[in-house]
Tab-separated table of C-alpha atoms in Angstrom:
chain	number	residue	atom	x	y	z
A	1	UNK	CA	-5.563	-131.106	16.340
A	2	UNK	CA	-5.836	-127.673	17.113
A	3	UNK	CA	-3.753	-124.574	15.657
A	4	UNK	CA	-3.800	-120.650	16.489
A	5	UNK	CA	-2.325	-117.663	14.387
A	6	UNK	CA	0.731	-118.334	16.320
A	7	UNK	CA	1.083	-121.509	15.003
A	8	UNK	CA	-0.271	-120.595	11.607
A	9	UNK	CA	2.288	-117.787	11.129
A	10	UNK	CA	5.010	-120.198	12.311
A	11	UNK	CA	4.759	-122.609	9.784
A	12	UNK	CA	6.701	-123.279	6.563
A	13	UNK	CA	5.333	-121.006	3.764
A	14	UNK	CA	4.452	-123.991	1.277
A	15	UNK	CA	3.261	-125.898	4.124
A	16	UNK	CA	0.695	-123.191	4.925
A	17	UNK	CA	-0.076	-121.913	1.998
A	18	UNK	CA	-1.398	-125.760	1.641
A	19	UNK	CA	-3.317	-125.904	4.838
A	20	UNK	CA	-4.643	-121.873	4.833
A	21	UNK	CA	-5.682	-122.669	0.932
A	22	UNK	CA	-7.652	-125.930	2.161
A	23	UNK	CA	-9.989	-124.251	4.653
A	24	UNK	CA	-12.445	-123.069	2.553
A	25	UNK	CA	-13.358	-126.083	1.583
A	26	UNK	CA	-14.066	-127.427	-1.879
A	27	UNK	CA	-14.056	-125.144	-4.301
A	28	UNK	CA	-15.766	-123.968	-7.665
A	29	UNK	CA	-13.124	-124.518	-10.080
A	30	UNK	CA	-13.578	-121.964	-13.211
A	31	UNK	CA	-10.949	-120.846	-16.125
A	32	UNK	CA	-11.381	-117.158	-16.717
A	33	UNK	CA	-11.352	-115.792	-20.189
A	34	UNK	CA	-9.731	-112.689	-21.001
A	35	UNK	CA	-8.078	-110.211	-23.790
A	36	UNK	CA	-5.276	-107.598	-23.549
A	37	UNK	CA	-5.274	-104.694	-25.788
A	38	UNK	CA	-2.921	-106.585	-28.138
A	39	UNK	CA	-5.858	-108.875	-29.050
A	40	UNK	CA	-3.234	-112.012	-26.833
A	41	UNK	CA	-6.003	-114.112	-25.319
A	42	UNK	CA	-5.372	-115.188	-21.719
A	43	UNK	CA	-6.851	-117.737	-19.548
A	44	UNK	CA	-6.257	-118.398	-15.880
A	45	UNK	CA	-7.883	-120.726	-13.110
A	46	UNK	CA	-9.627	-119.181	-10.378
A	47	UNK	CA	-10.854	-120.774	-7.633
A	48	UNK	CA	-12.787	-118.033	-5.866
A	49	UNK	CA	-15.954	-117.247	-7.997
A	50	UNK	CA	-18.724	-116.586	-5.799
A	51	UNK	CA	-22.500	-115.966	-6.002
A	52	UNK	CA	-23.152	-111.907	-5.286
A	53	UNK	CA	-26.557	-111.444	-6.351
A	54	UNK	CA	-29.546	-113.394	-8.575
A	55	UNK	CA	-30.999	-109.750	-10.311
A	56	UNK	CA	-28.952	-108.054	-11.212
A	57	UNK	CA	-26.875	-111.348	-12.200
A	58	UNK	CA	-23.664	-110.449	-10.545
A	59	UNK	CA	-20.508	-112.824	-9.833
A	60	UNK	CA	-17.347	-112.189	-7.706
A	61	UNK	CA	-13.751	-113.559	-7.512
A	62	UNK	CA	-10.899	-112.982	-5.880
A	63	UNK	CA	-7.440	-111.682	-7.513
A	64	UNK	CA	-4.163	-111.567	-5.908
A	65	UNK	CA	-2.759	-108.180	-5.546
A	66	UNK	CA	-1.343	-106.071	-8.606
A	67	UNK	CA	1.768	-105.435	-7.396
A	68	UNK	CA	3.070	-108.400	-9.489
A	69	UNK	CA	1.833	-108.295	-13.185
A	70	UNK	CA	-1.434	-110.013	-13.528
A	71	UNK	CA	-2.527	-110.062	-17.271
A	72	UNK	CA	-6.379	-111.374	-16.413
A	73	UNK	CA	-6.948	-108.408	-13.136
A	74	UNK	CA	-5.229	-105.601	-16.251
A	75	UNK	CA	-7.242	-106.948	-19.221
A	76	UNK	CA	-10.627	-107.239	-17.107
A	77	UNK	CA	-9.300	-103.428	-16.489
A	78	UNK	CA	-8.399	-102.597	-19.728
A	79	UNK	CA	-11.521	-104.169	-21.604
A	80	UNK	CA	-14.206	-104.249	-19.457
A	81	UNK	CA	-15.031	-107.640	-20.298
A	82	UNK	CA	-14.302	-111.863	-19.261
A	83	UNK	CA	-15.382	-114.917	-19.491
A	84	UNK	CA	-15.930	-117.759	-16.674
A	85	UNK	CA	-15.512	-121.138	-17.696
A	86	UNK	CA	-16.883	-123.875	-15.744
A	87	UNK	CA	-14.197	-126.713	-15.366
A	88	UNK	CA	-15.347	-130.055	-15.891
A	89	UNK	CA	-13.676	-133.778	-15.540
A	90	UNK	CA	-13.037	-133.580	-19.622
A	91	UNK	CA	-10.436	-130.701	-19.100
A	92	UNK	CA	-9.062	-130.420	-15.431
A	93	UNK	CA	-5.752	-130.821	-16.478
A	94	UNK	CA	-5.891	-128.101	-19.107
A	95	UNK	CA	-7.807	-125.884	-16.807
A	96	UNK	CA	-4.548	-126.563	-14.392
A	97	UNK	CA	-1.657	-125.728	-17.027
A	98	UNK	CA	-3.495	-122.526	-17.003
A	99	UNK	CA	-2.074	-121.631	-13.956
A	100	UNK	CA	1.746	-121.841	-14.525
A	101	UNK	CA	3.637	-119.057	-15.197
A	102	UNK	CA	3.657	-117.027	-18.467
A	103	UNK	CA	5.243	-113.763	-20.521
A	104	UNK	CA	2.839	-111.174	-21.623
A	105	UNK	CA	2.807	-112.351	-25.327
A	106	UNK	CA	2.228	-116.129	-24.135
A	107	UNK	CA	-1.243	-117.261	-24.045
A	108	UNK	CA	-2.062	-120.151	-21.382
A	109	UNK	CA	-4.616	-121.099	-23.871
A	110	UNK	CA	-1.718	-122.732	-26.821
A	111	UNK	CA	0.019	-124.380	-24.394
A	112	UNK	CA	-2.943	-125.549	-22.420
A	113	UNK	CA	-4.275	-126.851	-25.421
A	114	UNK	CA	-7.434	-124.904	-24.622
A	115	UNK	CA	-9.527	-123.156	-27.885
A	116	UNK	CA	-10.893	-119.482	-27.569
A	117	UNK	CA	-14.208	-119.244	-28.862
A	118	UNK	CA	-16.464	-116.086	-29.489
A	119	UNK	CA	-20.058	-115.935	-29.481
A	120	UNK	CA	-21.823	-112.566	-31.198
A	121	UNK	CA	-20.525	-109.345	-30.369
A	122	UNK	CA	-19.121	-110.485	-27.047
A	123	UNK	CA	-14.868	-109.290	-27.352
A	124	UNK	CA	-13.236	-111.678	-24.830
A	125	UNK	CA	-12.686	-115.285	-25.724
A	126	UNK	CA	-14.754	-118.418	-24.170
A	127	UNK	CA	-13.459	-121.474	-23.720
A	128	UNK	CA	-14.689	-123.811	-26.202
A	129	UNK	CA	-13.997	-126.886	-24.196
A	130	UNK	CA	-16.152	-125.426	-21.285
A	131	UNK	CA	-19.854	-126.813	-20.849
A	132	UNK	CA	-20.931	-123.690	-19.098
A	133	UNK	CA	-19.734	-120.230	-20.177
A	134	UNK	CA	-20.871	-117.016	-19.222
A	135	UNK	CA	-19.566	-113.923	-20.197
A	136	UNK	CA	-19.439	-110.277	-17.951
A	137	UNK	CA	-19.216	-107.047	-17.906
A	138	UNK	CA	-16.910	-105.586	-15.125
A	139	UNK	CA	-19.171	-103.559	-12.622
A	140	UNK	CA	-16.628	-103.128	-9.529
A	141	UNK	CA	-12.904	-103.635	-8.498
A	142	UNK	CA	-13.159	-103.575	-4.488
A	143	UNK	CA	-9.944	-103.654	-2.187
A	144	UNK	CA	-9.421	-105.814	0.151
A	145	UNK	CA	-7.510	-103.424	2.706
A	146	UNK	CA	-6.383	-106.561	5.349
A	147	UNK	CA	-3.685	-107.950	2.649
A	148	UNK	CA	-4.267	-105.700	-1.037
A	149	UNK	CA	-6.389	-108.774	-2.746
A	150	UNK	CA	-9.266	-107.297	-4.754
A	151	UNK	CA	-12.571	-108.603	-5.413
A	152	UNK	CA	-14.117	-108.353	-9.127
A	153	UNK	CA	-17.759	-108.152	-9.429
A	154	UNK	CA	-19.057	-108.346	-13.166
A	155	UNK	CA	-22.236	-108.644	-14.103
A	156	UNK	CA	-23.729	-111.638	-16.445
A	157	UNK	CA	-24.040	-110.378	-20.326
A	158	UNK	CA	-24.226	-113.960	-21.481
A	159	UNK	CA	-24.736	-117.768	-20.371
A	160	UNK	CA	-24.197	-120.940	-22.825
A	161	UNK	CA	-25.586	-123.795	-21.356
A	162	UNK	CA	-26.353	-127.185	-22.903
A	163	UNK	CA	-30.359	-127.560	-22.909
A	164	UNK	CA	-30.059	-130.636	-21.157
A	165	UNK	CA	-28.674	-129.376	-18.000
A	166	UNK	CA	-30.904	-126.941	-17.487
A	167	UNK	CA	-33.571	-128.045	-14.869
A	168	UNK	CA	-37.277	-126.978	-15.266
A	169	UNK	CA	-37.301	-124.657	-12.236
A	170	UNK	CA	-34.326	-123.244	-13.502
A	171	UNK	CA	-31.066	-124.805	-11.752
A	172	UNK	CA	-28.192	-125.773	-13.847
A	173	UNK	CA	-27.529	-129.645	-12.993
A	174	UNK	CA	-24.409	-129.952	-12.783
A	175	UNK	CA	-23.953	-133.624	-12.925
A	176	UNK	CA	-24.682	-133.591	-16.337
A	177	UNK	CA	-21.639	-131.179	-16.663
A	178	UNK	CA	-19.243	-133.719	-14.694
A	179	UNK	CA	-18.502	-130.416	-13.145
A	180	UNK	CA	-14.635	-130.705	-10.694
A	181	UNK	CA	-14.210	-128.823	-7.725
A	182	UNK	CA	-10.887	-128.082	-6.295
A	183	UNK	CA	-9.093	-128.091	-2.480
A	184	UNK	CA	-6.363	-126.405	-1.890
A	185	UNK	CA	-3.930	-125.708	-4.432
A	186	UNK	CA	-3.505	-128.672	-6.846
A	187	UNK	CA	-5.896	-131.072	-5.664
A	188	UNK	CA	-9.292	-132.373	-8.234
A	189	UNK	CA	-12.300	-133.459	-6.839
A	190	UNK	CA	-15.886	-135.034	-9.126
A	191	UNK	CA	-18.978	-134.608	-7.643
A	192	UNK	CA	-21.940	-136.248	-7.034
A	193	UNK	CA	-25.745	-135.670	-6.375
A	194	UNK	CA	-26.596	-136.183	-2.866
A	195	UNK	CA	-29.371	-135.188	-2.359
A	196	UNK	CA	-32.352	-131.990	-3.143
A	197	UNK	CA	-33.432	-130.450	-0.031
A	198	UNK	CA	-37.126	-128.822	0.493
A	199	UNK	CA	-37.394	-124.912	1.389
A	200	UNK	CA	-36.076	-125.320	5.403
A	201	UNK	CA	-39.097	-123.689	7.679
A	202	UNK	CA	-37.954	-124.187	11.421
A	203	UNK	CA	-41.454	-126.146	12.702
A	204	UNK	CA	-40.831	-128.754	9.899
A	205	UNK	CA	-38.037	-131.349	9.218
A	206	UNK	CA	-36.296	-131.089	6.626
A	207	UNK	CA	-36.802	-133.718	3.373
A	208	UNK	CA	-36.009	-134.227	-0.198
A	209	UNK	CA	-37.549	-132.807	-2.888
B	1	UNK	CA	-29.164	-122.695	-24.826
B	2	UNK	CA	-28.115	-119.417	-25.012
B	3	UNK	CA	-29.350	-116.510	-22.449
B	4	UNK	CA	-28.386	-112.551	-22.161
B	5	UNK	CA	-29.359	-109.951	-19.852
B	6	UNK	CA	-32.592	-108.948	-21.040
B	7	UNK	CA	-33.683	-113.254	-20.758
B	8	UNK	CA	-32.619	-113.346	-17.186
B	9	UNK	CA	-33.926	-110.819	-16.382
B	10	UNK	CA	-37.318	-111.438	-17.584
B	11	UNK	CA	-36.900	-114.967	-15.413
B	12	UNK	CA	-39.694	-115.939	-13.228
B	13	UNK	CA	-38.201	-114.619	-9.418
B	14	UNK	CA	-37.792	-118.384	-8.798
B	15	UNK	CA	-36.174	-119.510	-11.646
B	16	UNK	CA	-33.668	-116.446	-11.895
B	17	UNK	CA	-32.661	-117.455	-8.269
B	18	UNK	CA	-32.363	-120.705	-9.218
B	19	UNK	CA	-30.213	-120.269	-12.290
B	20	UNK	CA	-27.959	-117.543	-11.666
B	21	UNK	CA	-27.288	-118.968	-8.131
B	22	UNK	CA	-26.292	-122.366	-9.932
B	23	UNK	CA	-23.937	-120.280	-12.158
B	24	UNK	CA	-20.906	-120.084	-9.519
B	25	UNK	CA	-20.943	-123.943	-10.004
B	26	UNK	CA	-20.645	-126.381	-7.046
B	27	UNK	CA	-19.707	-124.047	-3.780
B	28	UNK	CA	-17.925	-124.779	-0.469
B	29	UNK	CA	-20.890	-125.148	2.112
B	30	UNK	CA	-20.230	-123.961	5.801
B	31	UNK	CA	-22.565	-123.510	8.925
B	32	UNK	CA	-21.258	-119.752	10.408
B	33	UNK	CA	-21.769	-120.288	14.270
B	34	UNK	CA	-22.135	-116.682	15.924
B	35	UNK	CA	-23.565	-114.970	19.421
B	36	UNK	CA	-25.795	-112.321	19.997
B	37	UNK	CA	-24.962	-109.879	23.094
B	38	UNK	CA	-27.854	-111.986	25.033
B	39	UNK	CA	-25.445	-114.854	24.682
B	40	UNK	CA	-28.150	-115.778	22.144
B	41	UNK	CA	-26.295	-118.721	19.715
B	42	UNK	CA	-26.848	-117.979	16.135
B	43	UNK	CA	-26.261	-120.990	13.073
B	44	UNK	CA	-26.669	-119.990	9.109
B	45	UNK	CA	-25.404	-122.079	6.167
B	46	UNK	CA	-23.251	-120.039	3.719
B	47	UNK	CA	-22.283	-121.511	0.234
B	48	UNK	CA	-19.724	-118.223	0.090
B	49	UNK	CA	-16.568	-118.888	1.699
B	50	UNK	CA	-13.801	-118.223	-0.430
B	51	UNK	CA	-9.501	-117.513	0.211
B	52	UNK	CA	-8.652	-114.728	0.397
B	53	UNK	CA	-5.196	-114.959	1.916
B	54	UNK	CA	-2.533	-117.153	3.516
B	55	UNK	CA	-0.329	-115.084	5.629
B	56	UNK	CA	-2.251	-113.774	7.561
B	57	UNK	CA	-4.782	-116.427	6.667
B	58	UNK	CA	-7.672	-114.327	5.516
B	59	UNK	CA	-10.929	-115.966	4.976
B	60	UNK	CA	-13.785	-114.134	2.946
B	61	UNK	CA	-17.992	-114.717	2.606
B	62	UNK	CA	-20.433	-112.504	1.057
B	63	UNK	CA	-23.550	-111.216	3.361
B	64	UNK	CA	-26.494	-110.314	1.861
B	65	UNK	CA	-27.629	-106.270	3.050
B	66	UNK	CA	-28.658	-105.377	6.532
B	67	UNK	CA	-32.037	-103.649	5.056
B	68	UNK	CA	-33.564	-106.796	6.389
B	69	UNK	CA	-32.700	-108.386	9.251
B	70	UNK	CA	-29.348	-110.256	9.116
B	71	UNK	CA	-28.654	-111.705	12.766
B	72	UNK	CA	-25.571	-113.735	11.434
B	73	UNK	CA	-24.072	-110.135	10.536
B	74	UNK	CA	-25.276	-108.000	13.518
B	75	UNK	CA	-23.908	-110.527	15.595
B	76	UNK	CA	-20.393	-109.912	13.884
B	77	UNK	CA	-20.511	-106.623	13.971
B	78	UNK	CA	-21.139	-106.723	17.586
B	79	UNK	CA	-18.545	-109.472	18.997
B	80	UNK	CA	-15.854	-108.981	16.150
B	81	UNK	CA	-16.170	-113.365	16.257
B	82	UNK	CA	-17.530	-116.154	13.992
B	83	UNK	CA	-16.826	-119.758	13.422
B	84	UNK	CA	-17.013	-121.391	10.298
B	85	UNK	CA	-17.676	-125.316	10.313
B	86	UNK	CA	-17.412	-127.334	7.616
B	87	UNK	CA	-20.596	-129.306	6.210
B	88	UNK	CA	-20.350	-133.436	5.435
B	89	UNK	CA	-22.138	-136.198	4.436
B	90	UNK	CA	-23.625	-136.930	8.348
B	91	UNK	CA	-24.579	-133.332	8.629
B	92	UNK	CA	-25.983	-131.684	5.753
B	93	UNK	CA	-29.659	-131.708	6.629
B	94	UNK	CA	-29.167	-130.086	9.619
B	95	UNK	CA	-26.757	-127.726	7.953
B	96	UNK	CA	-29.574	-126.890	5.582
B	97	UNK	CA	-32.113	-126.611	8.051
B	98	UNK	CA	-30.353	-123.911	9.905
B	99	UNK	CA	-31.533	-121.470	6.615
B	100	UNK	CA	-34.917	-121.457	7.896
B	101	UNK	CA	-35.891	-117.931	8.927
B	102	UNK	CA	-36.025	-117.707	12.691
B	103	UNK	CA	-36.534	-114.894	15.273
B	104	UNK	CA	-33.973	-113.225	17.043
B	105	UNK	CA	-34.299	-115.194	20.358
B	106	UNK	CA	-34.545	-118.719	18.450
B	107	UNK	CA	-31.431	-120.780	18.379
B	108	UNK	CA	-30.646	-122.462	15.162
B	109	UNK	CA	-28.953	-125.003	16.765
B	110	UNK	CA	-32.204	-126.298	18.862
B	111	UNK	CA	-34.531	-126.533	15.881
B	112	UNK	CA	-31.818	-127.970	13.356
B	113	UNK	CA	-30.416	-130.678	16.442
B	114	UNK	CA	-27.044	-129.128	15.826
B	115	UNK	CA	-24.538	-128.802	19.140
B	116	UNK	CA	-22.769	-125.490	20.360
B	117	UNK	CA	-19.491	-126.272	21.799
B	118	UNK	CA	-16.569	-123.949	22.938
B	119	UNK	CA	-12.851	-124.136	23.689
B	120	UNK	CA	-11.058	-121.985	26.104
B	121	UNK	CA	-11.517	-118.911	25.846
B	122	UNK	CA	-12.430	-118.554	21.879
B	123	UNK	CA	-16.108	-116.427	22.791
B	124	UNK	CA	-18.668	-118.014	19.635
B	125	UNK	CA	-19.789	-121.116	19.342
B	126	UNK	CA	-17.988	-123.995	16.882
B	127	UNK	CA	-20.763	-126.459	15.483
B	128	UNK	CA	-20.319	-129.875	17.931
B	129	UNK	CA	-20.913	-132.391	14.770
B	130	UNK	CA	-18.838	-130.399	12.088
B	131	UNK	CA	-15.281	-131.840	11.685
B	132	UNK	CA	-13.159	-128.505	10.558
B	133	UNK	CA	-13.919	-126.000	12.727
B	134	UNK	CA	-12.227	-122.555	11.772
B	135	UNK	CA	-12.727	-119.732	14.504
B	136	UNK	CA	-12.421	-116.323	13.125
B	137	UNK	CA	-11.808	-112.721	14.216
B	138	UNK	CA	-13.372	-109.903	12.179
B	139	UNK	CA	-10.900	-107.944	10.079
B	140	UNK	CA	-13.047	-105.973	7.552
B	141	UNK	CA	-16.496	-105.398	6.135
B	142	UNK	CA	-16.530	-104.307	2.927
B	143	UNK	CA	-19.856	-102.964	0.792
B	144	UNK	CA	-20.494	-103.721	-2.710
B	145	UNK	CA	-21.942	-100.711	-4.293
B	146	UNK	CA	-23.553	-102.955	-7.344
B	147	UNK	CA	-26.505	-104.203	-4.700
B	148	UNK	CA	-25.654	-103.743	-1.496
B	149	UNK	CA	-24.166	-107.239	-0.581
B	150	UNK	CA	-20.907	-107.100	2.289
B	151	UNK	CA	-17.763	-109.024	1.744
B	152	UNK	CA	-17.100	-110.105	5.634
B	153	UNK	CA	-13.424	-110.843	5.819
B	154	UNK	CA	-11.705	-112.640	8.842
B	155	UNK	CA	-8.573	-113.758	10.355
B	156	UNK	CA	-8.373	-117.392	10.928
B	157	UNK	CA	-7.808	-117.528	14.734
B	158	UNK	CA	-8.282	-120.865	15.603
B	159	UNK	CA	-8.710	-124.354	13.308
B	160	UNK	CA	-9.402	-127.462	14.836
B	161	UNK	CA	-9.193	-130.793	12.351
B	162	UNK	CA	-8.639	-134.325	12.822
B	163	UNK	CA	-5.115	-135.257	12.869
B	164	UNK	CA	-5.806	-137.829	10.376
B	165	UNK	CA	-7.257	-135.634	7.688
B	166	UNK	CA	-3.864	-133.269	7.949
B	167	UNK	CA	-1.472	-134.495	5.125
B	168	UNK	CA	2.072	-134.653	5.212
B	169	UNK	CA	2.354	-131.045	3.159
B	170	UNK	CA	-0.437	-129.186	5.276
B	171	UNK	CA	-3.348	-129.565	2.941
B	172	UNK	CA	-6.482	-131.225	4.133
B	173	UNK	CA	-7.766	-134.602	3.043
B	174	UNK	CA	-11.273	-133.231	2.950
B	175	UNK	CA	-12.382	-136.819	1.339
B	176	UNK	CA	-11.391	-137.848	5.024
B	177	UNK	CA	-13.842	-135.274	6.414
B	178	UNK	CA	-16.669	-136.638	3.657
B	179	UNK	CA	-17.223	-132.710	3.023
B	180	UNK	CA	-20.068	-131.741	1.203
B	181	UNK	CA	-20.580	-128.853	-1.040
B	182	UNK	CA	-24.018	-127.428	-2.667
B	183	UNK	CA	-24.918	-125.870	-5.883
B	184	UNK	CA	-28.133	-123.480	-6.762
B	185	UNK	CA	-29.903	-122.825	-3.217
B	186	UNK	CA	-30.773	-126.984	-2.276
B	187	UNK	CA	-29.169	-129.273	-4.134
B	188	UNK	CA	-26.531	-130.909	-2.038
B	189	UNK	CA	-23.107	-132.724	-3.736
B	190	UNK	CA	-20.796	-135.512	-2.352
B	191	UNK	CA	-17.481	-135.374	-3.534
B	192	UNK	CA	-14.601	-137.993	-4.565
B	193	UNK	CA	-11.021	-137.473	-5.300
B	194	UNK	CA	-10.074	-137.502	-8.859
B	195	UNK	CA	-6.340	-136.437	-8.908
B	196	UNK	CA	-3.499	-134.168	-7.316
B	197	UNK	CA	-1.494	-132.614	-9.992
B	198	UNK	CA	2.054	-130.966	-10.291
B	199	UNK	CA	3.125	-127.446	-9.456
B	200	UNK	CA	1.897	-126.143	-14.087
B	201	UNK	CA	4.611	-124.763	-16.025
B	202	UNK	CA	4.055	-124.199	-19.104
B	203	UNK	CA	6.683	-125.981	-20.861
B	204	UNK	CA	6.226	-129.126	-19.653
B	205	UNK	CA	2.939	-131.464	-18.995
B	206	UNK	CA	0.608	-131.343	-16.342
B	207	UNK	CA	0.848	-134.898	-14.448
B	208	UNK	CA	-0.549	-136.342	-11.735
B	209	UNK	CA	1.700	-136.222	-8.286
């Protein structure tokens, strides 16, 4: 089947929100961690963290616009600080609750039945559920001019990791995480190792590792 | 296992790259099908494309600088078109071996067996043996001041999917399409359904639909 911005634009708003949502594939699936000024911990699921850069150790995401309140995009602004969570199959559904809708002095992380944790000196909660947590520091807040979505860049201050999913050239496996993806909007997926690939050259065919 | 700024960034180049990359957990993996203005055809496997927006249906991925260079992004720059196209299970070694460093007037597609193929009068190539193809139209490219990377948004312009992996609310059954998604810079995931759930509120449970 094939569809243009004319047909796009033409559809029912739930019905593309569905199909526009599932064309980027399957997605990380994280919880971010965050505080407001009040010291009311909030966690919400994001399903846009991307890879920016290996040194300095710097991670994106995308938040929707802040003409609505959004208490994670204003207490990354107010504090400087938050937390990704890596979701895993032990705590999909939590991570999901997350994402309904919630009053400033509600915290997604009692009804989600989620538990803040802090490491050290680091002031924004982790989820203690999580396998792999890292906590940033904000570095950027960069408009998106086409539709007024911003992109958050933070830079790693902290990674927990269990020992045993961390490979010895320095990947995180996570299988041993029984890390979930999402599609779309609502929709779970587990993973599975398929395969390592060697460093691609373009005289040589490509094998596993 | 705990690590901070000052441990990753004492990492071995290699290990850095392969930890912090496997931080953004298991990624969306795409094959971005461009043209040079010799009606060169370019191929390059991105594990960035993320949502940014569904009306207009905006779709983001982060390009490393232009210092070095970047044909995937001079190519955009020039034509103001891309294609992205989905990576599954029958296709992700050629996917992979389309990130081995090529000159300008080398084709991807030859060396990684991969098919260019057009419709009407949409001017970059779509990836033959991918099953969601998504042609795009350049909207914005925006820098990231922390190191240099771009945030390439476009407007979706075109999608072509199977009918049969289009469900009845407009999401896509990508365990139809067998799509694959990668984490770290080789390690290659197949993915399974594990549950749909209900629109969260926070009064109530989360439950499967």
């Amino acid at each position: 089947m094939r569809f243009n911005r004319n047909t796009i634009e033409a559809m029912d708003i739930r019905y593309r929100g569905n199909f526009v949502n599932s064309l980027s594939g399957i997605k990380s699936a994280n919880i971010i961690g965050s505080v407001d000024t009040q010291q009311q911990f909030n966690a919400a699921l994001f399903s846009s963290v991307v890879h920016i850069g290996a040194n300095p150790a710097l991670l994106g995401m995308i938040s929707r616009p802040d003409s609505v309140p959004r208490h994670t995009l204003e207490n990354i602004c107010n504090t400087n600080h938050y937390t990704i969570n890596q979701v895993h199959t032990g705590i999909y559904q939590q991570a999901h609750h997350t994402s309904a809708r919630s009053l400033r002095d509600e915290s997604e992380f009692e009804f989600s039945q989620l538990t803040p944790e802090f490491f050290d000196d680091f002031p924004t909660p982790f989820v203690k559920e999580s396998t792999l947590k890292i906590g940033l520091t904000l570095k950027e807040i960069i408009p998106v001019k086409s539709n007024g979505t911003l992109l958050i860049v933070g830079e790693v201050h902290t990674v927990i990791v269990p020992e045993q999913a961390l490979l010895d050239n320095g990947a995180i496996d996570h299988q041993t995480l029984n890390t979930v993806c999402i599609s779309g909007l609502d929709t779970y997926h587990s993973t599975h190792f398929l395969d390592r690939l060697n460093y691609a050259k373009k005289d040589r065919a490509v094998s596993s590792i």
